[in-house]
CSV table of C-alpha atoms and ligand atoms in Angstrom, one decimal:
chain,number,residue,atom,x,y,z
A,1,MET,CA,-29.2,-4.3,-0.1
A,2,LYS,CA,-29.1,-0.5,-1.6
A,3,ALA,CA,-27.0,2.2,0.9
A,4,ALA,CA,-28.4,4.0,3.6
A,5,GLU,CA,-29.7,7.6,3.3
A,6,PHE,CA,-26.9,9.8,3.1
A,7,GLU,CA,-25.9,13.6,1.9
A,8,TYR,CA,-23.4,14.0,-1.6
A,9,PHE,CA,-20.8,15.9,-1.9
A,10,ARG,CA,-18.3,16.6,-4.5
A,11,PRO,CA,-15.6,19.6,-3.9
A,12,THR,CA,-13.3,20.6,-7.3
A,13,THR,CA,-10.9,21.7,-4.4
A,14,LEU,CA,-8.9,20.5,-1.4
A,15,ASP,CA,-9.3,22.7,0.9
A,16,GLU,CA,-12.9,22.3,0.2
A,17,ALA,CA,-12.9,18.7,0.8
A,18,CYS,CA,-10.8,19.7,4.3
A,19,GLY,CA,-13.1,22.3,5.7
A,20,LEU,CA,-16.6,19.6,4.1
A,21,LEU,CA,-14.4,16.9,7.0
A,22,ALA,CA,-14.2,18.7,9.4
A,23,ASP,CA,-17.5,20.3,9.3
A,24,THR,CA,-18.4,19.4,12.8
A,25,GLY,CA,-22.3,21.4,12.8
A,26,ASP,CA,-24.1,18.4,14.2
A,27,ASP,CA,-23.9,14.1,14.3
A,28,ALA,CA,-23.4,13.4,11.4
A,29,ASP,CA,-20.2,10.9,9.8
A,30,ARG,CA,-18.5,12.0,7.5
A,31,CYS,CA,-16.7,9.6,4.7
A,32,LEU,CA,-14.9,10.4,2.0
A,33,LEU,CA,-15.2,8.5,-1.3
A,34,ALA,CA,-12.6,8.3,-3.2
A,35,GLY,CA,-12.1,5.0,-5.9
A,36,GLY,CA,-15.4,3.3,-4.1
A,37,GLN,CA,-13.7,-0.4,-4.5
A,38,THR,CA,-14.7,-1.4,-0.7
A,39,LEU,CA,-16.2,2.2,0.6
A,40,VAL,CA,-19.6,1.7,-2.0
A,41,PRO,CA,-20.0,-2.4,-1.7
A,42,MET,CA,-19.9,-1.4,2.8
A,43,MET,CA,-22.7,0.8,2.3
A,44,ALA,CA,-24.5,-1.9,0.4
A,45,MET,CA,-24.4,-3.7,3.1
A,46,ARG,CA,-24.6,-1.4,5.4
A,47,LEU,CA,-22.2,-2.3,7.1
A,48,ALA,CA,-20.7,1.9,6.9
A,49,ARG,CA,-23.4,4.6,6.9
A,50,PRO,CA,-22.3,8.1,6.4
A,51,THR,CA,-24.5,10.4,6.2
A,52,HIS,CA,-22.3,12.7,4.7
A,53,LEU,CA,-20.2,11.4,1.7
A,54,ILE,CA,-18.2,14.0,0.4
A,55,ASP,CA,-15.9,12.6,-3.4
A,56,ILE,CA,-12.6,13.7,-3.8
A,57,ASN,CA,-12.5,12.7,-6.7
A,58,ARG,CA,-12.7,16.2,-8.9
A,59,ILE,CA,-9.9,17.4,-6.5
A,60,THR,CA,-7.1,17.9,-8.8
A,61,GLU,CA,-4.4,18.6,-6.7
A,62,LEU,CA,-5.0,14.5,-5.5
A,63,GLN,CA,-4.3,13.4,-8.8
A,64,GLY,CA,-0.8,12.4,-11.1
A,65,ILE,CA,2.5,11.0,-10.3
A,66,ARG,CA,5.2,13.7,-9.8
A,67,ASP,CA,9.1,13.1,-10.3
A,68,LEU,CA,11.1,15.0,-8.4
A,69,GLY,CA,14.5,12.5,-9.0
A,70,GLY,CA,15.2,11.1,-5.9
A,71,SER,CA,12.0,10.5,-4.7
A,72,VAL,CA,8.1,10.0,-6.8
A,73,GLU,CA,5.3,11.7,-5.4
A,74,ILE,CA,2.2,9.9,-6.0
A,75,GLY,CA,-1.0,11.4,-5.4
A,76,ALA,CA,-3.3,10.1,-3.5
A,77,GLY,CA,-6.6,9.9,-6.0
A,78,THR,CA,-4.3,8.6,-8.9
A,79,ARG,CA,-5.8,5.4,-10.2
A,80,GLN,CA,-4.3,1.8,-9.5
A,81,ARG,CA,-4.1,1.1,-12.8
A,82,ALA,CA,-2.7,4.6,-14.0
A,83,VAL,CA,0.3,3.7,-11.4
A,84,GLU,CA,0.8,0.9,-13.0
A,85,LYS,CA,0.7,2.0,-16.8
A,86,ASP,CA,2.9,5.4,-16.1
A,87,PRO,CA,6.8,4.3,-17.4
A,88,ILE,CA,8.1,6.2,-14.4
A,89,THR,CA,6.5,3.8,-12.0
A,90,ARG,CA,8.5,1.4,-14.2
A,91,ARG,CA,11.5,2.9,-13.9
A,92,LYS,CA,12.5,4.3,-10.8
A,93,LEU,CA,9.4,2.2,-9.1
A,94,PRO,CA,10.4,-1.3,-9.9
A,95,LEU,CA,9.1,-2.9,-6.8
A,96,LEU,CA,5.3,-1.0,-6.8
A,97,ALA,CA,5.3,-2.5,-10.4
A,98,ALA,CA,5.8,-5.8,-9.7
A,99,ALA,CA,3.0,-5.8,-7.4
A,100,LEU,CA,0.2,-3.6,-8.9
A,101,PRO,CA,-0.7,-6.1,-11.0
A,102,HIS,CA,-1.6,-8.4,-8.1
A,103,VAL,CA,-4.3,-6.0,-6.4
A,104,GLY,CA,-7.4,-7.1,-7.5
A,105,HIS,CA,-8.9,-6.9,-11.4
A,106,HIS,CA,-7.9,-4.4,-13.8
A,107,GLN,CA,-11.1,-3.4,-13.2
A,108,THR,CA,-11.3,-2.5,-9.6
A,109,ARG,CA,-7.9,-1.1,-10.6
A,110,ASN,CA,-9.0,1.3,-12.8
A,111,ARG,CA,-11.5,2.7,-9.8
A,112,GLY,CA,-9.0,2.0,-6.8
A,113,THR,CA,-6.9,4.7,-5.7
A,114,VAL,CA,-3.7,4.1,-4.4
A,115,GLY,CA,-4.3,6.5,-1.2
A,116,GLY,CA,-7.7,4.6,-0.9
A,117,SER,CA,-5.6,1.0,-0.1
A,118,ILE,CA,-3.1,2.6,2.1
A,119,VAL,CA,-6.0,4.2,4.5
A,120,LEU,CA,-7.7,0.8,4.5
A,121,GLY,CA,-4.2,0.1,6.1
A,122,ASP,CA,-5.6,-3.9,5.2
A,123,ALA,CA,-2.0,-6.4,6.2
A,124,SER,CA,-2.7,-7.9,3.3
A,125,ALA,CA,-3.1,-5.5,1.2
A,126,GLU,CA,0.7,-4.7,-2.0
A,127,ILE,CA,0.0,-1.2,-2.0
A,128,PRO,CA,1.1,-0.6,2.0
A,129,LEU,CA,3.0,-3.7,2.1
A,130,VAL,CA,4.9,-1.8,-0.8
A,131,ALA,CA,4.8,1.8,1.7
A,132,LEU,CA,6.3,0.0,4.7
A,133,ILE,CA,9.1,-2.1,2.3
A,134,LEU,CA,10.2,1.4,0.7
A,135,ASN,CA,9.3,3.6,3.8
A,136,ALA,CA,7.1,6.0,1.5
A,137,THR,CA,6.3,10.0,3.1
A,138,LEU,CA,2.6,9.9,3.9
A,139,ILE,CA,1.6,13.7,3.3
A,140,ILE,CA,-1.9,13.9,5.2
A,141,HIS,CA,-3.8,17.6,5.0
A,142,ARG,CA,-6.9,18.8,7.7
A,143,ARG,CA,-8.3,22.2,7.4
A,144,ASP,CA,-5.9,23.0,10.1
A,145,GLY,CA,-2.8,22.6,9.0
A,146,ARG,CA,-0.8,19.6,7.2
A,147,ARG,CA,1.8,17.4,8.4
A,148,GLU,CA,4.0,14.2,7.2
A,149,THR,CA,4.4,10.8,8.7
A,150,MET,CA,6.3,7.8,7.3
A,151,ALA,CA,4.4,4.7,6.3
A,152,ASP,CA,7.2,3.5,9.3
A,153,GLY,CA,4.4,3.9,12.4
A,154,PHE,CA,1.7,4.6,10.1
A,155,PHE,CA,-0.6,0.7,10.4
A,156,GLU,CA,-1.5,0.2,14.1
A,157,GLY,CA,-2.9,-2.5,14.2
A,158,PRO,CA,-5.6,-4.5,12.2
A,159,MET,CA,-7.3,-2.1,9.4
A,160,MET,CA,-5.7,0.8,12.0
A,161,THR,CA,-4.0,3.2,11.1
A,162,ALA,CA,-2.8,6.6,12.2
A,163,LEU,CA,-5.1,8.9,10.4
A,164,GLU,CA,-7.3,10.8,12.6
A,165,PRO,CA,-10.5,11.8,11.6
A,166,GLY,CA,-10.8,15.0,9.5
A,167,ASP,CA,-7.3,14.1,7.9
A,168,ILE,CA,-7.0,13.4,4.2
A,169,LEU,CA,-3.9,11.6,3.3
A,170,THR,CA,-3.1,13.5,-0.2
A,171,THR,CA,0.0,12.4,-1.2
A,172,ILE,CA,2.2,9.2,-0.9
A,173,ARG,CA,6.4,10.4,-1.2
A,174,PHE,CA,8.9,6.7,-2.4
A,175,PRO,CA,12.1,7.2,-2.4
A,176,VAL,CA,14.1,6.5,-5.6
A,177,TRP,CA,17.3,4.2,-4.9
A,178,ASP,CA,20.1,5.0,-6.6
A,179,GLY,CA,23.3,2.4,-8.3
A,180,THR,CA,22.8,-1.3,-9.1
A,181,THR,CA,18.8,-2.7,-7.3
A,182,GLY,CA,16.9,-5.3,-8.1
A,183,SER,CA,13.3,-5.9,-6.8
A,184,ALA,CA,10.7,-8.3,-6.7
A,185,PHE,CA,7.2,-9.1,-5.5
A,186,HIS,CA,5.3,-13.2,-4.7
A,187,GLU,CA,2.7,-13.7,-3.5
A,188,VAL,CA,-0.5,-16.6,-2.6
A,189,ALA,CA,-3.5,-16.2,-2.9
A,190,PRO,CA,-6.7,-18.6,-3.7
A,191,ARG,CA,-7.2,-17.0,-7.1
A,192,LYS,CA,-6.1,-14.3,-9.7
A,193,GLY,CA,-7.4,-10.7,-8.2
A,194,ASP,CA,-7.9,-12.7,-4.5
A,195,TYR,CA,-6.1,-10.7,-1.5
A,196,ALA,CA,-3.2,-12.4,-1.2
A,197,LEU,CA,-3.4,-15.3,2.0
A,198,VAL,CA,0.9,-14.1,2.7
A,199,SER,CA,3.5,-11.8,0.1
A,200,ALA,CA,6.8,-10.7,-0.2
A,201,GLY,CA,8.9,-8.5,-1.4
A,202,ALA,CA,13.0,-7.0,-1.9
A,203,GLN,CA,14.2,-4.8,-2.9
A,204,VAL,CA,18.7,-4.5,-2.8
A,205,ALA,CA,21.1,-2.5,-3.5
A,206,LEU,CA,24.5,-3.9,-4.4
A,207,ASP,CA,28.2,-1.8,-5.1
A,208,ALA,CA,30.6,-2.8,-7.9
A,209,ASN,CA,31.6,-5.2,-6.4
A,210,GLY,CA,28.2,-7.7,-5.7
A,211,THR,CA,28.5,-6.9,-1.5
A,212,CYS,CA,24.8,-6.2,-0.8
A,213,ILE,CA,24.7,-2.8,0.5
A,214,ARG,CA,21.2,-2.0,1.3
A,215,ALA,CA,18.3,-4.4,1.6
A,216,ALA,CA,14.4,-3.8,2.1
A,217,ILE,CA,12.0,-6.9,3.1
A,218,GLY,CA,9.1,-6.7,3.9
A,219,VAL,CA,5.5,-9.3,4.4
A,220,GLY,CA,1.4,-9.0,4.2
A,221,GLY,CA,-0.9,-11.2,5.6
A,222,CYS,CA,1.5,-12.4,8.5
A,223,ALA,CA,0.8,-10.1,11.0
A,224,PRO,CA,-1.6,-7.9,12.4
A,225,THR,CA,0.1,-5.3,10.2
A,226,PRO,CA,2.4,-5.0,6.8
A,227,LEU,CA,5.3,-6.3,8.4
A,228,ARG,CA,9.4,-4.7,7.5
A,229,LEU,CA,11.7,-8.1,8.4
A,230,GLN,CA,14.2,-6.5,9.2
A,231,ALA,CA,16.5,-9.3,11.5
A,232,VAL,CA,16.7,-10.6,7.4
A,233,GLU,CA,17.6,-6.9,6.0
A,234,ASP,CA,20.9,-7.0,9.0
A,235,ALA,CA,21.7,-10.2,7.8
A,236,LEU,CA,22.2,-9.6,4.0
A,237,VAL,CA,23.7,-5.9,4.5
A,238,GLY,CA,27.3,-6.4,3.7
A,239,GLN,CA,27.4,-9.2,2.5
A,240,ARG,CA,28.3,-11.0,-0.9
A,241,LEU,CA,24.6,-12.7,-1.4
A,242,THR,CA,24.9,-16.3,-2.3
A,243,ASP,CA,21.8,-18.4,-2.1
A,244,ALA,CA,23.2,-20.0,1.1
A,245,LEU,CA,23.8,-17.1,2.4
A,246,ILE,CA,20.2,-16.1,1.9
A,247,THR,CA,19.0,-19.9,3.1
A,248,GLN,CA,20.9,-19.2,6.7
A,249,ALA,CA,19.1,-15.5,7.0
A,250,ILE,CA,15.2,-16.2,6.2
A,251,ALA,CA,15.8,-19.1,8.1
A,252,PRO,CA,14.6,-17.3,11.4
A,253,VAL,CA,11.5,-15.8,9.3
A,254,PRO,CA,8.9,-18.0,10.9
A,255,ASP,CA,9.5,-16.6,14.5
A,256,LEU,CA,9.6,-12.6,13.2
A,257,ILE,CA,6.1,-13.2,12.6
A,258,ASP,CA,2.2,-13.6,14.2
A,259,PRO,CA,0.2,-15.0,11.9
A,260,GLU,CA,-3.4,-15.5,12.6
A,261,SER,CA,-5.4,-18.3,11.1
A,262,SER,CA,-8.4,-17.8,8.7
A,263,VAL,CA,-11.1,-19.8,6.7
A,264,HIS,CA,-8.6,-19.4,4.0
A,265,ALA,CA,-5.3,-20.2,6.0
A,266,SER,CA,-4.5,-21.3,8.5
A,267,ALA,CA,-1.0,-19.9,10.8
A,268,ALA,CA,0.6,-22.8,10.2
A,269,TYR,CA,0.3,-22.5,6.9
A,270,ARG,CA,1.2,-18.5,6.4
A,271,ARG,CA,4.2,-19.5,8.8
A,272,ARG,CA,5.4,-22.3,6.2
A,273,ALA,CA,4.6,-20.5,3.5
A,274,ALA,CA,6.3,-16.3,4.3
A,275,PRO,CA,10.0,-18.1,4.8
A,276,GLN,CA,9.1,-19.7,0.6
A,277,LEU,CA,8.0,-16.3,-0.7
A,278,VAL,CA,10.6,-14.6,1.0
A,279,GLN,CA,13.8,-16.4,-0.5
A,280,ARG,CA,11.6,-16.0,-3.9
A,281,ALA,CA,11.7,-12.9,-3.6
A,282,LEU,CA,15.4,-12.1,-2.6
A,283,LEU,CA,16.3,-14.2,-5.8
A,284,ASP,CA,14.8,-13.1,-8.0
A,285,ALA,CA,15.7,-8.9,-7.0
A,286,LEU,CA,19.1,-10.2,-6.8
A,287,SER,CA,19.3,-12.0,-10.4
A,288,GLU,CA,17.9,-8.6,-11.6
A,289,ALA,CA,20.8,-6.2,-9.9
A,290,ARG,CA,23.2,-8.3,-11.0
A,291,PRO,CA,24.8,-7.3,-14.6
B,1,LIG,C1,-13.0,-7.8,-5.9
B,1,LIG,C2,-12.3,-7.0,-4.9
B,1,LIG,C3,-11.0,-7.2,-5.0
B,1,LIG,C4,-9.9,-6.8,-4.2
B,1,LIG,N1,-8.2,-7.7,-4.4
B,1,LIG,C5,-7.6,-6.4,-3.2
B,1,LIG,C6,-6.6,-6.9,-3.6
B,1,LIG,O1,-6.2,-8.3,-3.6
B,1,LIG,N2,-5.6,-6.5,-3.1
B,1,LIG,C7,-5.6,-5.3,-2.4
B,1,LIG,O2,-4.8,-4.5,-1.8
B,1,LIG,N3,-6.9,-4.5,-2.0
B,1,LIG,C8,-7.9,-5.5,-3.5
B,1,LIG,N4,-9.5,-4.7,-3.7
B,1,LIG,C9,-9.5,-3.3,-2.5
B,1,LIG,C10,-8.6,-2.0,-3.3
B,1,LIG,O3,-8.9,-2.4,-4.9
B,1,LIG,C11,-8.8,-0.4,-3.3
B,1,LIG,O4,-8.0,-0.9,-2.9
B,1,LIG,C12,-9.3,-0.3,-1.8
B,1,LIG,O5,-11.0,-0.9,-2.0
B,1,LIG,C13,-9.3,0.8,-1.9
B,1,LIG,O6,-9.6,2.4,-2.2
B,1,LIG,P1,-10.5,3.5,-3.0
B,1,LIG,O7,-9.8,3.7,-4.0
B,1,LIG,O8,-11.6,2.3,-3.8
B,1,LIG,O9,-11.2,3.4,-1.4
B,1,LIG,P2,-12.9,3.8,-1.3
B,1,LIG,O10,-13.4,2.1,-0.9
B,1,LIG,O11,-13.4,4.5,-1.8
B,1,LIG,O12,-12.6,4.1,0.2
B,1,LIG,C14,-11.6,3.1,1.6
B,1,LIG,C15,-11.7,4.5,2.7
B,1,LIG,O13,-10.9,5.1,2.6
B,1,LIG,C16,-10.5,6.2,3.4
B,1,LIG,N5,-10.3,7.1,2.3
B,1,LIG,C17,-10.0,7.4,1.0
B,1,LIG,N6,-9.3,7.8,0.0
B,1,LIG,C18,-8.4,8.3,1.2
B,1,LIG,C19,-8.2,9.7,1.3
B,1,LIG,N7,-7.3,9.9,0.3
B,1,LIG,N8,-7.5,10.0,2.6
B,1,LIG,C20,-8.2,9.8,3.4
B,1,LIG,N9,-9.5,8.6,3.9
B,1,LIG,C21,-9.3,7.7,1.9
B,1,LIG,C22,-12.7,6.2,2.3
B,1,LIG,O14,-12.9,7.3,2.9
B,1,LIG,C23,-13.1,5.0,3.4
B,1,LIG,O15,-13.0,4.7,3.8
B,1,LIG,C24,-10.1,-5.1,-3.9
B,1,LIG,C25,-11.5,-4.8,-4.0
B,1,LIG,C26,-11.9,-5.5,-4.6
B,1,LIG,C27,-13.4,-4.8,-5.3
């Protein structure tokens, strides 16, 4: 099939894009085009039928990675592959660096954007999960203003976010952890490049004595949204992490998640896989953090 007819716009500034998106002069269904890796197939299958397509790929304000010391800002329109290859990502955001190779194929990452992935808010997607684990700040513009919101609270339901009509996600600000840290990301997928059935990411920080002073852990594919495992984090902080302690801390994981069955995996399978992946991510993060 071919996409239904639409009008195409290619603004070069954020203001112009906000204006085009906010224009309510008629019954138009206005939609942004970023990497097009999801939207274009949806249009081709006529599951999406925007009448006005606003291509944001020429807007330089949405591009690039900026190292601000205590945080790293990534423009929403930055390609996933560019972020994956950037040395700032590897040095300052190792959890994101570990997750990115799992996002589709390098061909889709060459076009797909970090912002497009977060806006879709798929519960199995890697970038929204990392944004939640690190509690990134999402910067959103619209014609009449700008606001910031935390990733915790942004993902509201299956493919539903706090983004409102007329909003453009412009920047994702990831906090950078100081000190001795380690991180790891693992997932199970039917084939390389497929969306994860279950995924888990973990980042830990240790003090000079090897005591865990900070832990951030989350899972994908285990609930209607990506999920942070606060109870597991609480069980680890303030402790010297051993294999036995980690085994004990992850024991409640099957009760903390709310997976659904799909044609690819049953809820029971996801409940079994999630603690295994969390354990693996934690052990790898710990061994990376230890000198
Ligand atoms: C074969 C294949 C395999 C894939 N596998 C995975 C996978 O394993 N894991 C995974 O996470 N993803 C996967 N994807 C999804 C893909 O990698 C992209 O992350 C995803 O398509 C969204 O990014 P995009 O830039 O292409 O957005 P688009 O398709 O252009 O847009 C998606 C939606 O977001 C909106 N949007 C985009 N940018 C903004 C913005 N800045 N502000 C407001 N709204 C915006 C658009 O209007 C549209 O509604 C896969 C895709 C393909 C084709």
